[in-house]
């Protein structure tokens, strides 16, 4: 029902702004997450050092990514993990489907993985007749509702408990209740049967540790532990950027990720999986597979600016801090990854043309950069993408003469104080044509002037003051 | 590895190397040195002046777990009795207990004066009927209240996860102060076990209206008995 695309972002955003319930939910969620993050970060005296360390580790790894990736693969292969390489999303889905069908699998349980959201794995598996069950509570809710996640770490924050209760009554036949503990218990009981019946468990990967070949997955519910322990086959899907060099590096990232995401010191569970079990009678799956996904990521390595997009550890802090996300939520972005980081990686993953509005979904206030645990300069990346979009725009040739002229004039005025004073005086006289109630708004008069109309279409412009600061200064403010 | 897999592997690795090579001129301008040595760590925050055991207890209780300290084998048995009795009077209404295959557990549970059905290392199909799972913990982290379970030392993966209540017994000597120390200790083993699990409090979710609900897929009750005495047999 809500499968929007990035191409219609402006319209999606307008629709979202009219959704009172959504905006209430977003206000609660983003402010609560933000507050918890602030407290959790403040509880560590060396928070800023940790951010710098994490970024330095990521930069170092990404600059040597092929080597670390090979080291990770070799070490995990030596412990019995089977590797598969997927240049594209379609390749990843095909590989996973083949593993499942070759082994006669019918039921697949999944733990939350943004990477498999990116490849639309569920659709691919279901089209082939497999039963796919999301087991993270939030993901389970949106799967039942045929929706998509609206937040990286809280997929169903756009829904109220009342809506979820209705959904459970309709889909699972439970008596109506809006008691959250009761709803959670229902999901637990329903999903237990699925876990018991599943042949394949599919998970994501938070970190792939090169030095030991270990996969680290982080969670709170326990569904990842079940997904990776009960079915006879475990398939983990990881983007190429998830590698970190050393086991000791986990220290830095486990301090940053939970605190930035949910404000916890540690999430309830971390699973460190190194290879397959040693003896057939041991607990755990018989086979462990890792699917390594590129899908446009390696392109981002080609410049230090874009490369930092791959440092993201998917904590969701930038979503909560973003004044745009706070108002419109995740669905309006029309992409798997929403919010500031989504506006950066989506155009790079799916192409600028298909997501050309996303880099503009920002006021460039810098709140995302402030909270990012790996210090990604998101505003600068957004500007970089905007420049690329302008560069590639088919209308650029027509616009450029007028635009160039406008900037020439602007440069002349700004570098000549006399000319500047004159033009602001003129501005003060002529702005009278547009000013209504102390502001320059979208009015028939403003719409006649193209450059002005482009600004006022979405925001008001503050008129020039009757007396300029320079005049006040020379009139005696200077003392 | 099939031929198509090895081709895909080469495709991705070549794409990574090519794009990084294309970045070289930009990197040079901003002063990035690809060969720079790996980054060094600071060892994190200084610990407050609490004993490790007290710190563990405080941290675990902050995330809805329970913790008791036992100095003798008898005190472990008393603690187990008290916890199981407490659970018996809770909504959980337990009937069956499962133990991991760790040696000391069978002996200890034999001394507990609560009549309950006890299974040792049940099969995974039987596990869903168990109400209380008892394991050891191979290590723990004081600063976060975290248990460390090692799959190669004990059959603990599912018993610590599937039953609605989990009781873990930890020897105080295996309690580390920080996450960093614990990671270093794990790595100093000959090789890392197939699965190492960190457990910090009971299973939790806040996926519905960000309201905390305890015990979604894993245990809703977590008890840790820290044993500070001579080695268990």
XYZ file of C-alpha atoms in Angstrom:
712
model
C 0.000 0.000 0.000
C 2.852 2.401 0.655
C 5.342 1.431 -2.013
C 6.312 4.950 -2.950
C 9.281 5.768 -5.122
C 11.985 8.379 -4.696
C 10.994 9.937 -7.997
C 7.818 11.360 -6.440
C 9.512 12.551 -3.227
C 7.979 16.057 -3.249
C 4.477 14.637 -3.528
C 5.191 11.894 -0.954
C 6.446 14.505 1.493
C 3.338 16.650 1.051
C 1.104 13.646 1.698
C 3.099 12.713 4.807
C 2.851 16.265 6.158
C -0.931 15.950 6.096
C -0.864 12.748 8.168
C -1.469 13.931 11.732
C -1.092 10.487 13.324
C 2.194 9.854 11.522
C 3.617 13.179 12.616
C 2.666 12.553 16.236
C 4.351 9.145 16.151
C 7.460 10.610 14.545
C 7.650 13.411 17.077
C 7.577 10.922 19.961
C 9.993 8.474 18.401
C 12.625 10.865 17.133
C 12.709 12.964 20.283
C 12.901 9.901 22.556
C 15.670 8.278 20.474
C 17.499 11.598 20.326
C 17.331 12.112 24.076
C 18.502 8.569 24.839
C 21.374 8.918 22.390
C 22.506 12.161 24.022
C 22.451 10.616 27.497
C 24.248 7.473 26.352
C 26.951 9.447 24.551
C 27.422 11.705 27.570
C 27.957 8.640 29.790
C 31.302 8.019 28.067
C 34.010 10.601 28.731
C 35.791 9.823 25.458
C 32.843 9.851 23.046
C 34.520 12.186 20.565
C 37.712 10.104 20.589
C 35.678 6.990 19.915
C 33.977 8.631 16.933
C 37.347 9.651 15.510
C 38.778 6.176 16.093
C 35.804 4.484 14.456
C 36.081 6.737 11.439
C 39.823 6.189 11.177
C 39.309 2.416 11.293
C 36.618 2.640 8.594
C 38.733 4.923 6.388
C 41.709 2.619 6.702
C 39.606 -0.469 5.927
C 37.807 1.092 2.970
C 41.111 2.277 1.493
C 42.328 -1.321 1.603
C 38.935 -2.970 1.164
C 39.832 -5.726 -1.298
C 42.643 -6.956 0.955
C 40.577 -6.948 4.136
C 37.633 -8.546 2.363
C 39.882 -11.342 1.107
C 41.379 -11.806 4.562
C 37.891 -12.055 6.053
C 36.784 -14.550 3.416
C 39.908 -16.706 3.691
C 39.668 -16.932 7.482
C 35.960 -17.740 7.458
C 36.378 -20.265 4.628
C 39.082 -21.996 6.656
C 36.438 -22.490 9.353
C 33.928 -23.976 6.913
C 31.836 -20.993 5.819
C 30.723 -21.098 2.171
C 31.029 -17.805 0.300
C 28.983 -16.455 -2.591
C 29.642 -13.253 -4.456
C 26.822 -11.073 -5.734
C 27.746 -8.116 -7.971
C 24.061 -7.080 -8.108
C 20.901 -7.425 -6.015
C 19.437 -9.853 -8.552
C 22.553 -12.045 -8.253
C 22.172 -12.120 -4.449
C 18.529 -13.183 -4.659
C 19.323 -15.836 -7.264
C 22.149 -17.268 -5.132
C 19.983 -17.433 -2.005
C 17.079 -18.979 -3.871
C 19.401 -21.605 -5.348
C 20.832 -22.514 -1.924
C 17.327 -22.877 -0.514
C 15.753 -24.851 -3.358
C 18.743 -27.152 -3.919
C 18.330 -28.260 -0.321
C 14.577 -28.738 -0.581
C 13.712 -25.847 1.730
C 10.108 -24.714 2.150
C 10.149 -22.260 5.026
C 12.595 -19.420 5.564
C 12.825 -17.374 8.747
C 14.516 -14.015 8.523
C 15.977 -11.631 11.030
C 16.063 -7.929 10.255
C 18.417 -7.061 7.413
C 18.360 -3.756 5.542
C 20.582 -5.350 2.899
C 17.915 -7.916 2.018
C 15.347 -5.095 1.971
C 17.646 -3.470 -0.580
C 17.657 -6.581 -2.796
C 13.901 -7.204 -2.293
C 14.772 -10.742 -1.322
C 11.364 -11.631 0.127
C 9.601 -10.952 -3.175
C 12.112 -13.103 -5.031
C 11.788 -16.029 -2.620
C 7.997 -15.821 -2.410
C 7.705 -15.688 -6.193
C 9.491 -19.044 -6.221
C 6.974 -20.492 -3.792
C 8.942 -20.306 -0.547
C 7.301 -19.193 2.649
C 9.269 -16.281 4.107
C 8.653 -15.102 7.658
C 10.153 -11.947 9.146
C 10.832 -12.562 12.844
C 11.875 -9.164 14.211
C 8.681 -7.884 15.847
C 8.669 -4.625 13.894
C 9.459 -6.372 10.602
C 6.812 -9.028 11.318
C 4.207 -6.306 11.827
C 4.994 -4.581 8.556
C 5.176 -7.893 6.708
C 1.649 -8.719 7.917
C 0.542 -5.239 6.833
C 2.318 -5.550 3.444
C 4.290 -2.406 4.135
C 7.968 -1.453 4.157
C 10.168 -0.317 7.100
C 9.982 3.392 7.881
C 13.013 3.541 10.166
C 16.327 1.672 10.009
C 16.147 0.371 13.570
C 12.427 0.705 14.381
C 10.670 -0.509 11.231
C 7.092 -0.023 12.456
C 7.305 3.275 14.344
C 4.730 4.762 11.986
C 2.031 2.427 13.335
C 0.002 2.824 16.535
C -0.682 -0.056 18.924
C -4.341 0.236 17.917
C -3.482 -0.361 14.264
C -1.222 -3.264 15.223
C -3.963 -4.758 17.414
C -6.402 -4.605 14.492
C -3.830 -6.166 12.216
C -3.212 -9.048 14.650
C -6.961 -9.590 15.115
C -7.498 -9.768 11.349
C -4.416 -11.743 10.410
C -3.815 -13.962 13.433
C -7.355 -14.222 14.787
C -6.595 -13.062 18.318
C -9.282 -11.341 20.401
C -8.997 -7.541 20.175
C -6.477 -6.085 22.641
C -4.218 -3.071 22.624
C -2.062 -4.315 25.485
C 1.505 -4.180 24.162
C 2.726 -7.080 26.335
C -0.136 -9.207 25.013
C 0.619 -8.274 21.391
C 4.280 -9.102 21.914
C 3.371 -12.469 23.433
C 1.146 -13.256 20.452
C 4.019 -12.594 18.064
C 6.354 -14.728 20.205
C 3.989 -17.680 20.204
C 3.102 -17.465 16.510
C 6.714 -17.143 15.458
C 7.919 -20.043 17.644
C 6.100 -22.477 15.328
C 7.755 -20.852 12.331
C 11.188 -21.129 13.883
C 10.599 -24.794 14.684
C 9.530 -25.509 11.082
C 12.127 -23.441 9.226
C 14.777 -25.036 7.004
C 16.707 -21.850 6.336
C 17.538 -18.833 8.504
C 18.575 -15.608 6.781
C 20.289 -12.810 8.665
C 22.223 -9.657 7.961
C 25.718 -8.883 9.242
C 26.754 -5.886 11.347
C 30.497 -6.477 11.188
C 32.734 -8.974 9.410
C 36.000 -9.264 11.325
C 38.867 -9.887 8.889
C 41.422 -11.088 11.424
C 39.278 -14.002 12.620
C 36.667 -14.473 9.883
C 33.948 -13.756 12.444
C 30.464 -12.418 11.693
C 29.059 -10.177 14.416
C 25.297 -9.568 14.587
C 23.675 -7.262 17.126
C 20.071 -7.377 18.427
C 17.651 -7.073 21.356
C 14.879 -9.595 20.770
C 16.657 -12.934 20.398
C 15.228 -13.640 16.954
C 18.670 -13.381 15.363
C 19.992 -16.002 17.757
C 17.055 -18.258 16.878
C 17.454 -17.601 13.140
C 21.143 -18.484 13.266
C 20.800 -21.453 15.675
C 17.675 -23.461 14.827
C 17.374 -23.987 11.034
C 19.849 -26.394 9.439
C 21.076 -23.716 7.021
C 22.145 -20.187 7.908
C 22.631 -17.627 5.145
C 24.088 -14.243 6.100
C 23.915 -11.386 3.623
C 26.565 -8.680 3.919
C 27.516 -5.611 1.929
C 31.204 -5.408 0.992
C 31.625 -2.440 3.367
C 30.881 -4.379 6.565
C 34.457 -5.563 7.086
C 36.564 -4.323 10.005
C 40.201 -5.379 10.357
C 40.693 -6.658 13.894
C 38.781 -8.428 16.640
C 39.804 -5.626 19.037
C 38.075 -3.070 16.765
C 34.762 -4.514 17.979
C 35.377 -2.608 21.231
C 35.029 0.751 19.486
C 32.021 -0.143 17.360
C 30.102 -1.879 20.136
C 30.480 1.259 22.222
C 29.150 3.466 19.421
C 26.435 1.454 17.671
C 23.948 0.670 20.492
C 24.397 4.080 22.107
C 23.771 5.861 18.803
C 20.874 3.637 17.788
C 18.730 3.060 20.867
C 20.747 4.751 23.599
C 21.656 1.384 25.161
C 25.100 0.630 26.560
C 24.857 -2.731 24.826
C 21.929 -4.382 23.112
C 20.647 -7.578 24.749
C 22.524 -9.926 22.423
C 25.641 -10.016 20.288
C 26.313 -13.176 18.288
C 29.913 -13.752 17.221
C 29.762 -16.513 14.602
C 33.063 -17.983 13.442
C 32.591 -20.787 10.951
C 30.338 -23.816 11.280
C 29.968 -26.172 14.231
C 32.800 -28.614 14.835
C 30.855 -31.863 15.389
C 27.609 -32.957 13.722
C 25.970 -33.443 17.133
C 26.733 -29.866 18.247
C 24.014 -27.240 18.304
C 23.590 -24.939 15.323
C 23.208 -25.123 11.546
C 24.991 -27.688 9.382
C 25.871 -25.062 6.787
C 26.785 -21.401 7.077
C 26.750 -19.337 3.890
C 27.755 -15.720 3.423
C 26.571 -13.756 0.404
C 28.856 -10.773 -0.295
C 26.926 -8.001 -2.030
C 28.349 -5.149 -4.101
C 25.257 -3.688 -5.843
C 26.811 -0.288 -6.558
C 28.898 0.012 -3.410
C 32.352 -0.331 -5.014
C 31.575 2.698 -7.222
C 31.495 4.849 -4.077
C 35.142 3.981 -3.388
C 36.330 6.093 -6.307
C 36.554 9.349 -4.347
C 37.316 10.029 -0.656
C 34.167 12.138 -0.430
C 31.763 9.460 -1.654
C 33.782 6.664 -0.029
C 32.777 7.834 3.444
C 29.179 6.837 2.604
C 30.397 3.255 3.106
C 31.509 3.976 6.685
C 27.846 3.966 7.810
C 27.053 1.414 10.544
C 23.232 1.797 10.134
C 22.481 3.127 13.611
C 19.684 5.450 12.488
C 20.864 8.407 14.608
C 20.838 10.782 11.621
C 17.181 9.974 10.950
C 16.172 10.967 14.477
C 18.198 14.177 14.335
C 16.963 15.304 10.908
C 14.291 18.045 10.876
C 13.069 16.715 7.509
C 12.772 13.078 8.626
C 11.126 14.239 11.866
C 8.287 15.727 9.810
C 7.799 13.227 6.980
C 9.082 9.854 8.234
C 10.757 7.117 6.238
C 8.203 6.142 3.607
C 8.202 9.508 1.839
C 11.805 8.977 0.761
C 10.539 6.112 -1.388
C 13.784 4.256 -0.775
C 14.953 1.397 1.430
C 17.334 3.680 3.312
C 15.511 6.832 4.473
C 16.651 10.025 6.172
C 19.924 11.876 5.641
C 22.075 8.780 5.071
C 19.391 7.431 2.720
C 19.471 10.654 0.718
C 23.201 10.104 0.337
C 23.373 6.401 -0.469
C 20.152 5.911 -2.429
C 21.143 8.133 -5.385
C 24.549 6.438 -5.426
C 23.010 2.966 -5.344
C 20.061 3.333 -7.740
C 21.278 6.243 -9.875
C 20.947 10.017 -9.679
C 18.052 10.173 -12.133
C 15.834 7.895 -10.073
C 16.492 9.731 -6.826
C 17.288 13.256 -7.939
C 14.991 14.872 -5.356
C 16.543 13.166 -2.332
C 19.745 15.258 -2.036
C 17.432 18.288 -1.770
C 15.453 16.740 1.113
C 17.645 18.579 3.580
C 18.053 22.039 5.019
C 21.814 21.344 5.347
C 21.551 22.182 9.043
C 24.272 19.662 9.901
C 22.456 17.864 12.743
C 23.114 14.518 11.007
C 26.848 15.168 10.918
C 26.817 16.106 14.615
C 25.284 12.797 15.706
C 26.915 10.415 13.220
C 29.043 7.927 15.222
C 31.473 7.614 12.316
C 31.478 11.326 11.460
C 30.144 11.067 7.921
C 29.965 14.576 6.453
C 26.434 14.094 5.131
C 25.731 17.775 4.286
C 28.865 17.927 2.173
C 27.900 14.718 0.392
C 24.432 16.117 -0.280
C 25.976 19.219 -1.836
C 28.285 17.036 -3.902
C 25.312 15.029 -5.194
C 23.349 18.220 -5.914
C 26.279 19.460 -7.986
C 26.353 16.188 -9.903
C 22.625 16.373 -10.546
C 22.970 19.910 -11.905
C 25.923 18.787 -13.994
C 23.913 15.987 -15.571
C 20.663 17.911 -15.910
C 19.444 18.017 -19.541
C 18.138 21.562 -19.045
C 21.506 22.778 -17.829
C 22.556 24.057 -21.280
C 19.499 26.341 -21.494
C 19.755 27.573 -17.951
C 23.427 28.158 -17.875
C 23.551 31.492 -19.731
C 21.007 33.141 -17.458
C 22.474 31.489 -14.401
C 26.003 32.458 -15.286
C 24.918 36.045 -15.913
C 23.080 36.170 -12.587
C 26.148 34.929 -10.712
C 28.382 37.405 -12.602
C 26.166 40.280 -11.504
C 26.058 38.864 -7.954
C 29.853 38.677 -7.859
C 30.179 42.276 -9.096
C 27.794 43.533 -6.402
C 29.364 41.533 -3.574
C 32.901 42.678 -4.358
C 32.076 46.408 -4.680
C 30.823 48.095 -1.465
C 29.396 51.073 -3.358
C 27.454 48.888 -5.721
C 26.302 46.721 -2.794
C 24.938 49.745 -0.890
C 23.191 51.015 -4.000
C 21.578 47.693 -4.795
C 20.324 47.147 -1.235
C 18.847 50.678 -1.297
C 17.079 49.833 -4.545
C 16.008 46.515 -3.078
C 14.483 48.294 -0.091
C 12.368 50.425 -2.421
C 11.211 47.721 -4.801
C 10.586 44.955 -2.276
C 7.469 46.939 -1.296
C 5.798 45.322 -4.304
C 6.116 41.873 -2.687
C 6.077 42.318 1.080
C 2.835 41.267 2.756
C 2.537 41.049 6.564
C 6.257 41.486 7.044
C 7.379 38.710 4.705
C 7.818 37.922 1.052
C 5.558 34.947 0.357
C 4.237 32.995 -2.589
C 1.901 35.634 -4.185
C 0.880 36.427 -7.774
C 3.393 39.308 -7.775
C 6.325 37.114 -6.648
C 5.379 34.435 -9.151
C 6.043 36.881 -12.007
C 9.773 36.871 -11.202
C 11.185 33.442 -11.908
C 14.172 33.408 -9.538
C 12.126 34.863 -6.683
C 9.239 32.468 -7.366
C 11.593 29.490 -7.191
C 12.538 30.524 -3.668
C 9.094 31.489 -2.361
C 7.372 28.388 -3.776
C 8.520 26.455 -0.721
C 9.497 29.102 1.876
C 9.087 32.718 2.843
C 11.795 35.284 2.333
C 12.587 37.841 4.989
C 12.520 41.347 3.559
C 15.455 43.714 3.997
C 15.260 45.810 7.164
C 14.263 49.482 6.753
C 17.653 50.544 8.142
C 20.709 48.460 7.342
C 23.268 47.376 9.906
C 25.874 49.531 8.175
C 23.686 52.622 8.602
C 23.078 51.827 12.266
C 26.789 51.308 12.714
C 27.741 54.673 11.248
C 24.874 56.330 13.155
C 26.566 55.606 16.445
C 26.346 51.906 17.219
C 30.120 51.972 16.796
C 31.621 53.291 20.021
C 33.762 -22.866 -5.532
C 31.923 -22.976 -8.852
C 33.276 -21.118 -11.838
C 30.526 -18.491 -11.793
C 31.164 -17.790 -8.105
C 34.857 -17.326 -8.679
C 34.081 -15.029 -11.608
C 31.725 -12.959 -9.448
C 34.372 -12.817 -6.747
C 36.914 -11.488 -9.252
C 34.336 -9.000 -10.594
C 33.689 -7.495 -7.159
C 37.326 -7.466 -6.020
C 38.433 -5.948 -9.342
C 35.726 -3.293 -9.093
C 36.879 -2.417 -5.570
C 40.525 -2.150 -6.669
C 39.705 -0.160 -9.814
C 37.567 2.379 -8.000
C 40.140 2.777 -5.246
C 42.843 3.300 -7.871
C 40.668 5.968 -9.469
C 40.526 7.649 -6.079
C 44.304 7.887 -5.757
C 44.671 11.361 -7.249
C 41.901 12.776 -5.022
C 43.341 10.984 -1.995
C 46.728 12.486 -2.645
C 45.182 15.962 -2.651
C 43.459 15.510 0.704
C 46.438 13.701 2.203
C 45.058 10.185 2.610
C 47.716 7.527 2.867
C 46.308 4.105 2.038
C 49.250 2.338 3.546
C 48.966 4.098 6.894
C 49.303 1.732 9.802
C 46.170 0.501 11.508
C 44.659 2.692 14.136
C 45.546 2.347 17.799
C 43.017 2.140 20.592
C 42.578 3.859 23.856
C 41.291 1.523 26.481
C 38.005 3.300 27.062
C 36.608 4.949 30.122
C 38.104 4.641 33.559
C 36.016 2.484 35.838
C 34.255 3.862 38.854
C 35.540 2.637 42.198
C 33.184 -0.304 42.571
C 34.312 -3.880 42.925
C 33.885 -5.864 39.726
C 31.106 -7.944 41.237
C 29.204 -4.883 42.464
C 29.627 -3.200 39.129
C 28.329 -6.261 37.288
C 25.319 -6.464 39.614
C 24.475 -2.770 39.211
C 24.825 -2.930 35.437
C 22.715 -6.080 35.097
C 19.971 -4.761 37.351
C 19.838 -1.589 35.265
C 18.696 -3.725 32.314
C 16.065 -5.750 34.222
C 18.267 -8.725 35.120
C 18.737 -10.197 38.616
C 22.006 -11.015 40.307
C 22.977 -12.855 43.511
C 26.396 -13.642 44.901
C 27.195 -17.060 46.432
C 30.363 -17.811 48.420
C 29.891 -21.559 48.874
C 28.326 -24.416 46.958
C 25.550 -24.457 49.539
C 24.804 -20.805 48.827
C 24.480 -21.613 45.117
C 21.960 -24.323 45.952
C 20.076 -21.943 48.233
C 20.047 -19.276 45.527
C 18.781 -21.758 42.938
C 16.054 -22.914 45.315
C 14.980 -19.358 45.997
C 14.931 -18.388 42.297
C 13.006 -21.483 41.217
C 10.493 -21.027 44.046
C 10.078 -17.386 43.065
C 9.463 -18.397 39.455
C 6.999 -21.073 40.566
C 4.890 -18.371 42.157
C 5.071 -16.126 39.089
C 2.827 -16.065 36.033
C 5.360 -18.278 34.319
C 4.124 -21.323 36.275
C 7.130 -23.471 35.338
C 6.967 -27.264 35.205
C 10.176 -28.283 33.467
C 13.819 -27.358 33.923
C 16.587 -28.035 31.419
C 20.308 -28.066 32.145
C 23.177 -27.667 29.734
C 25.696 -30.496 29.632
C 28.074 -28.610 31.979
C 29.321 -30.984 34.709
C 28.593 -29.068 37.944
C 24.972 -28.345 37.090
C 23.549 -31.847 37.483
C 25.121 -32.185 40.909
C 23.870 -28.758 42.029
C 20.298 -29.208 40.820
C 20.170 -32.557 42.630
C 20.561 -30.640 45.887
C 17.740 -28.210 45.138
C 14.685 -28.961 47.240
C 12.069 -28.061 44.627
C 10.229 -30.860 42.878
C 10.466 -30.284 39.132
C 11.026 -32.308 36.008
C 14.707 -31.932 35.002
C 16.117 -32.683 31.527
C 19.797 -32.577 30.669
C 20.753 -31.166 27.250
C 17.317 -31.666 25.661
C 16.873 -32.019 21.892
C 15.888 -28.868 20.057
C 12.322 -30.163 19.523
C 11.909 -30.782 23.249
C 13.275 -27.335 24.108
C 10.072 -25.488 23.333
C 8.390 -27.243 26.289
C 11.015 -26.194 28.811
C 10.274 -23.339 31.222
C 13.632 -22.736 32.908
C 17.058 -23.146 31.304
C 20.181 -23.341 33.465
C 23.697 -22.870 32.083
C 27.099 -21.712 33.186
C 28.597 -18.538 31.773
C 32.194 -18.805 30.616
C 32.922 -15.124 31.245
C 31.219 -11.824 32.003
C 31.762 -8.085 31.591
C 31.306 -5.964 34.706
C 30.908 -2.528 33.076
C 27.884 -3.642 31.042
C 26.438 -6.520 33.086
C 27.050 -8.896 30.181
C 27.351 -12.698 30.208
C 29.669 -14.381 27.709
C 28.595 -17.860 26.566
C 31.014 -20.008 24.615
C 29.475 -22.752 22.444
C 32.516 -25.002 22.466
C 32.708 -25.277 26.241
C 29.058 -26.064 26.938
C 25.846 -26.917 25.085
C 24.302 -23.552 25.893
C 23.061 -21.903 22.697
C 19.400 -22.871 22.872
C 18.957 -23.542 26.608
C 19.952 -19.949 27.312
C 17.553 -18.683 24.640
C 14.366 -20.688 24.154
C 12.955 -21.172 27.706
C 11.210 -18.099 29.178
C 13.600 -18.033 32.145
C 17.388 -18.353 32.077
C 19.582 -18.894 35.128
C 23.348 -18.649 34.625
C 26.112 -19.475 37.086
C 29.315 -17.503 36.722
C 32.581 -18.070 38.528
C 33.794 -14.702 39.825
C 37.305 -15.351 38.510
C 35.952 -15.139 34.961
C 34.524 -11.678 35.441
C 36.362 -8.999 33.440
C 36.088 -5.267 34.004
C 35.651 -3.994 30.456
C 34.464 -5.024 27.026
C 37.987 -4.459 25.697
C 39.556 -6.855 28.233
C 36.942 -9.479 27.454
C 37.542 -9.265 23.705
C 41.290 -9.621 24.304
C 40.710 -12.702 26.464
C 38.444 -14.286 23.853
C 41.062 -13.748 21.220
C 43.858 -15.204 23.344
C 42.175 -18.635 23.153
C 43.766 -20.941 20.582
C 40.903 -20.225 18.252
C 37.591 -18.499 18.662
C 34.664 -20.865 19.229
C 32.068 -21.279 16.487
C 29.633 -19.158 18.465
C 30.279 -16.714 21.284
C 27.162 -15.003 22.599
C 27.025 -11.849 24.690
C 23.885 -11.595 26.817
C 22.961 -8.350 28.562
C 19.662 -8.663 30.383
C 16.485 -10.384 29.202
C 15.167 -10.296 25.623
C 13.510 -6.962 24.892
C 11.760 -4.991 22.184
C 10.337 -1.525 21.776
C 8.930 -2.070 18.305
C 5.360 -1.139 19.270
C 5.094 2.579 20.032
C 8.615 2.428 21.501
C 7.165 0.896 24.645
C 9.527 -1.550 26.335
C 8.297 -5.148 26.325
C 10.454 -7.769 28.035
C 10.742 -11.298 26.703
C 9.903 -11.248 23.036
C 11.852 -14.114 21.453
C 14.278 -14.920 24.245
C 13.893 -15.207 28.037
C 11.825 -12.675 29.947
C 13.660 -13.470 33.176
C 17.442 -13.570 33.549
C 19.117 -14.556 36.815
C 22.863 -14.624 37.343
C 24.444 -16.365 40.308
C 28.021 -15.166 40.759
C 30.023 -17.813 42.576
C 32.941 -16.363 44.501
C 34.538 -19.457 46.059
C 36.790 -22.469 45.401
C 36.464 -24.087 41.924
C 33.256 -26.040 41.258
C 33.564 -29.743 40.609
